[in-house]
C-alpha cells in the first residue's frame, strides 16, 4: 500500500465522524510513543545481553575481567548504550553498541591510540570511522548478513525487535561477538602493557 493511501485510511479511521473512541486511542498512543519504544528496546537489550554472554561462554572467551555497562537514557535523545568494557588508569576501553541521536553504532570506545586494532577491525569488517575522539573505530550497525538495524526508532526495526526478537538478537549478537573476538586480545594486550597505577 502506498504512503498516501495508507495515510488517508488512517486519517479517516481516526478523524471520521462519530469516531471519538478512535481519536482518543490515537492520542493516547501518541503520548506513549517514547514509553513503547523504551519498553521494546529495554526488553530487546536484556535478551541481547543474555545471547552474547552465552555465545562468548560457548566460545570459551574469558570475559571475567570485563564489565557490562548498560544505559538507557530517554530524557533527551533516547540514547542507549550496551557495552563490554575494561578500564585502565581511569580511561575506559569498551566494545559497544551505542546510539547517538537516532543512529545506532557498533564499535570501540577509547581515547587511546591502538592503530593495530583499527587495522584488524578494518580488515575484518570494512573501514570504520574514527572522526570523534571517543570513538576509536565504529560503523553504523549492520548484522552479519548486512541487514541494516542502524535506526532503532524506525517502525520496521521496532516491529522486528518486538515480534521476532530472537532473530534480531541473533543477527546483532553475532555481529557484536565477532567484533569482541577480534578486538578482545588486542585490547587486553594493551591493558597488560599499560598497567593501571591504582
mmCIF file of C-alpha atoms in Angstrom:
data_model
loop_
_atom_site.group_PDB
_atom_site.id
_atom_site.type_symbol
_atom_site.label_atom_id
_atom_site.label_comp_id
_atom_site.label_asym_id
_atom_site.label_seq_id
_atom_site.Cartn_x
_atom_site.Cartn_y
_atom_site.Cartn_z
ATOM 1 C CA UNK A 1 0.000 0.000 0.000
ATOM 2 C CA UNK A 2 1.366 3.428 -0.947
ATOM 3 C CA UNK A 3 2.058 6.012 1.758
ATOM 4 C CA UNK A 4 -0.637 8.472 0.594
ATOM 5 C CA UNK A 5 -3.284 5.755 0.538
ATOM 6 C CA UNK A 6 -2.241 4.466 3.965
ATOM 7 C CA UNK A 7 -2.330 7.986 5.445
ATOM 8 C CA UNK A 8 -5.813 8.577 4.020
ATOM 9 C CA UNK A 9 -7.155 5.359 5.564
ATOM 10 C CA UNK A 10 -5.593 6.180 8.958
ATOM 11 C CA UNK A 11 -6.943 9.740 8.944
ATOM 12 C CA UNK A 12 -10.445 8.532 8.030
ATOM 13 C CA UNK A 13 -10.287 5.946 10.794
ATOM 14 C CA UNK A 14 -9.096 8.438 13.422
ATOM 15 C CA UNK A 15 -10.935 11.610 12.407
ATOM 16 C CA UNK A 16 -14.072 10.205 10.825
ATOM 17 C CA UNK A 17 -17.449 11.277 12.171
ATOM 18 C CA UNK A 18 -18.637 9.595 15.352
ATOM 19 C CA UNK A 19 -15.168 8.109 15.920
ATOM 20 C CA UNK A 20 -14.368 9.724 19.263
ATOM 21 C CA UNK A 21 -13.013 6.446 20.653
ATOM 22 C CA UNK A 22 -10.608 6.077 17.734
ATOM 23 C CA UNK A 23 -9.327 9.629 18.187
ATOM 24 C CA UNK A 24 -8.859 9.114 21.935
ATOM 25 C CA UNK A 25 -6.948 5.901 21.315
ATOM 26 C CA UNK A 26 -4.722 7.557 18.676
ATOM 27 C CA UNK A 27 -3.882 10.450 21.002
ATOM 28 C CA UNK A 28 -3.171 8.042 23.885
ATOM 29 C CA UNK A 29 -0.790 6.086 21.659
ATOM 30 C CA UNK A 30 0.984 9.290 20.560
ATOM 31 C CA UNK A 31 1.513 10.282 24.195
ATOM 32 C CA UNK A 32 3.033 6.865 24.943
ATOM 33 C CA UNK A 33 5.313 6.581 21.895
ATOM 34 C CA UNK A 34 8.552 7.042 23.841
ATOM 35 C CA UNK A 35 7.483 4.556 26.529
ATOM 36 C CA UNK A 36 6.557 1.970 23.901
ATOM 37 C CA UNK A 37 9.942 2.363 22.197
ATOM 38 C CA UNK A 38 11.779 2.240 25.508
ATOM 39 C CA UNK A 39 9.997 -0.944 26.627
ATOM 40 C CA UNK A 40 10.687 -2.685 23.307
ATOM 41 C CA UNK A 41 14.369 -1.697 23.307
ATOM 42 C CA UNK A 42 14.891 -2.480 27.001
ATOM 43 C CA UNK A 43 13.412 -5.961 26.632
ATOM 44 C CA UNK A 44 15.452 -6.497 23.487
ATOM 45 C CA UNK A 45 18.734 -5.410 25.132
ATOM 46 C CA UNK A 46 18.179 -7.839 28.019
ATOM 47 C CA UNK A 47 17.779 -10.677 25.503
ATOM 48 C CA UNK A 48 20.795 -9.460 23.540
ATOM 49 C CA UNK A 49 22.962 -9.387 26.669
ATOM 50 C CA UNK A 50 21.931 -12.956 27.520
ATOM 51 C CA UNK A 51 22.676 -14.138 23.979
ATOM 52 C CA UNK A 52 26.131 -12.513 23.947
ATOM 53 C CA UNK A 53 27.097 -13.913 27.366
ATOM 54 C CA UNK A 54 26.033 -17.410 26.332
ATOM 55 C CA UNK A 55 27.804 -17.228 22.955
ATOM 56 C CA UNK A 56 31.035 -15.890 24.456
ATOM 57 C CA UNK A 57 30.904 -18.587 27.137
ATOM 58 C CA UNK A 58 30.455 -21.250 24.449
ATOM 59 C CA UNK A 59 33.405 -19.711 22.552
ATOM 60 C CA UNK A 60 35.396 -20.088 25.784
ATOM 61 C CA UNK A 61 36.351 -16.411 25.769
ATOM 62 C CA UNK A 62 37.229 -15.349 29.298
ATOM 63 C CA UNK A 63 35.302 -12.106 29.906
ATOM 64 C CA UNK A 64 35.720 -12.207 33.698
ATOM 65 C CA UNK A 65 37.802 -9.018 33.762
ATOM 66 C CA UNK A 66 35.303 -7.191 31.560
ATOM 67 C CA UNK A 67 32.281 -5.343 32.888
ATOM 68 C CA UNK A 68 28.873 -4.851 31.362
ATOM 69 C CA UNK A 69 27.734 -1.259 31.156
ATOM 70 C CA UNK A 70 24.141 -0.653 30.191
ATOM 71 C CA UNK A 71 22.472 2.724 29.966
ATOM 72 C CA UNK A 72 19.053 3.698 28.687
ATOM 73 C CA UNK A 73 18.527 7.449 28.599
ATOM 74 C CA UNK A 74 15.209 8.583 27.225
ATOM 75 C CA UNK A 75 15.193 12.017 28.839
ATOM 76 C CA UNK A 76 16.968 13.753 25.969
ATOM 77 C CA UNK A 77 17.637 11.993 22.685
ATOM 78 C CA UNK A 78 16.562 8.460 23.574
ATOM 79 C CA UNK A 79 20.162 7.321 23.783
ATOM 80 C CA UNK A 80 21.110 3.758 24.604
ATOM 81 C CA UNK A 81 24.410 2.115 25.382
ATOM 82 C CA UNK A 82 25.268 -1.551 25.805
ATOM 83 C CA UNK A 83 28.903 -2.483 26.185
ATOM 84 C CA UNK A 84 31.643 -4.742 27.423
ATOM 85 C CA UNK A 85 34.458 -2.661 28.856
ATOM 86 C CA UNK A 86 37.752 -2.672 30.699
ATOM 87 C CA UNK A 87 39.377 0.302 32.392
ATOM 88 C CA UNK A 88 42.976 1.358 32.624
ATOM 89 C CA UNK A 89 44.103 4.469 34.537
ATOM 90 C CA UNK A 90 40.517 5.718 34.516
ATOM 91 C CA UNK A 91 40.458 5.535 30.729
ATOM 92 C CA UNK A 92 37.726 3.159 29.623
ATOM 93 C CA UNK A 93 38.126 0.887 26.648
ATOM 94 C CA UNK A 94 34.831 -0.588 25.561
ATOM 95 C CA UNK A 95 33.398 -2.638 22.752
ATOM 96 C CA UNK A 96 29.922 -1.278 22.482
ATOM 97 C CA UNK A 97 26.615 -0.786 20.852
ATOM 98 C CA UNK A 98 25.508 2.809 21.282
ATOM 99 C CA UNK A 99 23.022 5.244 19.876
ATOM 100 C CA UNK A 100 23.840 8.788 19.041
ATOM 101 C CA UNK A 101 20.576 10.521 18.327
ATOM 102 C CA UNK A 102 18.608 8.087 16.166
ATOM 103 C CA UNK A 103 21.562 6.155 14.724
ATOM 104 C CA UNK A 104 22.931 3.004 16.374
ATOM 105 C CA UNK A 105 26.662 2.379 16.081
ATOM 106 C CA UNK A 106 28.831 -0.577 16.947
ATOM 107 C CA UNK A 107 32.491 -0.127 17.675
ATOM 108 C CA UNK A 108 35.350 0.541 20.072
ATOM 109 C CA UNK A 109 35.306 3.456 22.508
ATOM 110 C CA UNK A 110 38.692 4.703 23.762
ATOM 111 C CA UNK A 111 40.908 7.769 23.728
ATOM 112 C CA UNK A 112 43.984 5.583 23.359
ATOM 113 C CA UNK A 113 45.903 5.132 20.135
ATOM 114 C CA UNK A 114 45.600 1.485 19.060
ATOM 115 C CA UNK A 115 46.346 1.503 15.334
ATOM 116 C CA UNK A 116 46.960 -2.247 15.259
ATOM 117 C CA UNK A 117 43.389 -2.808 16.454
ATOM 118 C CA UNK A 118 41.933 -0.329 13.971
ATOM 119 C CA UNK A 119 43.763 -2.106 11.133
ATOM 120 C CA UNK A 120 42.463 -5.512 12.274
ATOM 121 C CA UNK A 121 38.888 -4.246 12.512
ATOM 122 C CA UNK A 122 39.121 -2.505 9.124
ATOM 123 C CA UNK A 123 40.456 -5.676 7.514
ATOM 124 C CA UNK A 124 37.789 -7.921 9.054
ATOM 125 C CA UNK A 125 34.678 -5.690 8.899
ATOM 126 C CA UNK A 126 35.479 -2.989 6.363
ATOM 127 C CA UNK A 127 36.631 0.563 7.028
ATOM 128 C CA UNK A 128 35.395 2.031 10.266
ATOM 129 C CA UNK A 129 35.111 5.701 11.050
ATOM 130 C CA UNK A 130 37.129 7.355 13.782
ATOM 131 C CA UNK A 131 36.109 11.002 13.484
ATOM 132 C CA UNK A 132 35.001 11.563 17.070
ATOM 133 C CA UNK A 133 37.830 11.357 19.651
ATOM 134 C CA UNK A 134 35.944 8.922 21.895
ATOM 135 C CA UNK A 135 35.058 6.555 19.041
ATOM 136 C CA UNK A 136 38.292 4.834 18.113
ATOM 137 C CA UNK A 137 36.554 2.735 15.439
ATOM 138 C CA UNK A 138 32.858 2.472 14.626
ATOM 139 C CA UNK A 139 30.301 1.649 11.957
ATOM 140 C CA UNK A 140 26.538 2.064 11.707
ATOM 141 C CA UNK A 141 25.030 -1.174 12.967
ATOM 142 C CA UNK A 142 24.525 -3.923 10.452
ATOM 143 C CA UNK A 143 24.123 -7.576 11.203
ATOM 144 C CA UNK A 144 26.422 -10.300 9.949
ATOM 145 C CA UNK A 145 24.114 -10.770 6.964
ATOM 146 C CA UNK A 146 24.290 -6.987 6.303
ATOM 147 C CA UNK A 147 20.739 -6.228 7.443
ATOM 148 C CA UNK A 148 20.605 -2.576 8.474
ATOM 149 C CA UNK A 149 19.499 -2.026 12.077
ATOM 150 C CA UNK A 150 21.091 1.407 12.430
ATOM 151 C CA UNK A 151 17.906 3.356 13.249
ATOM 152 C CA UNK A 152 16.124 1.819 16.225
ATOM 153 C CA UNK A 153 13.393 4.451 16.139
ATOM 154 C CA UNK A 154 12.335 3.170 12.715
ATOM 155 C CA UNK A 155 8.957 1.446 12.740
ATOM 156 C CA UNK A 156 10.083 -1.684 10.859
ATOM 157 C CA UNK A 157 13.053 -2.220 13.194
ATOM 158 C CA UNK A 158 10.922 -1.840 16.327
ATOM 159 C CA UNK A 159 8.327 -4.255 14.940
ATOM 160 C CA UNK A 160 11.052 -6.845 14.216
ATOM 161 C CA UNK A 161 12.548 -6.384 17.674
ATOM 162 C CA UNK A 162 9.154 -6.928 19.312
ATOM 163 C CA UNK A 163 7.588 -9.617 17.115
ATOM 164 C CA UNK A 164 10.701 -11.627 16.253
ATOM 165 C CA UNK A 165 13.283 -10.691 18.897
ATOM 166 C CA UNK A 166 15.219 -13.974 18.746
ATOM 167 C CA UNK A 167 16.057 -13.442 15.065
ATOM 168 C CA UNK A 168 17.184 -9.824 15.600
ATOM 169 C CA UNK A 169 19.102 -10.785 18.767
ATOM 170 C CA UNK A 170 20.949 -13.452 16.797
ATOM 171 C CA UNK A 171 21.743 -11.070 13.917
ATOM 172 C CA UNK A 172 23.024 -8.249 16.108
ATOM 173 C CA UNK A 173 24.528 -10.522 18.776
ATOM 174 C CA UNK A 174 26.612 -12.441 16.250
ATOM 175 C CA UNK A 175 27.925 -9.170 14.811
ATOM 176 C CA UNK A 176 28.866 -7.837 18.241
ATOM 177 C CA UNK A 177 30.517 -11.153 19.203
ATOM 178 C CA UNK A 178 32.590 -11.133 16.015
ATOM 179 C CA UNK A 179 33.912 -7.681 16.911
ATOM 180 C CA UNK A 180 34.572 -8.754 20.516
ATOM 181 C CA UNK A 181 36.530 -11.801 19.343
ATOM 182 C CA UNK A 182 38.770 -9.682 17.077
ATOM 183 C CA UNK A 183 39.232 -6.759 19.491
ATOM 184 C CA UNK A 184 39.480 -8.506 22.881
ATOM 185 C CA UNK A 185 43.039 -9.940 22.648
ATOM 186 C CA UNK A 186 44.456 -6.670 21.276
ATOM 187 C CA UNK A 187 42.761 -4.607 23.992
ATOM 188 C CA UNK A 188 43.900 -6.977 26.746
ATOM 189 C CA UNK A 189 47.479 -6.896 25.455
ATOM 190 C CA UNK A 190 47.362 -3.085 25.504
ATOM 191 C CA UNK A 191 45.999 -3.098 29.083
ATOM 192 C CA UNK A 192 48.759 -5.529 30.174
ATOM 193 C CA UNK A 193 51.413 -3.265 28.670
ATOM 194 C CA UNK A 194 49.903 -0.153 30.284
ATOM 195 C CA UNK A 195 49.101 -1.249 33.836
ATOM 196 C CA UNK A 196 46.947 0.964 35.999
ATOM 197 C CA UNK A 197 48.676 2.930 38.746
ATOM 198 C CA UNK A 198 45.815 2.189 41.145
#
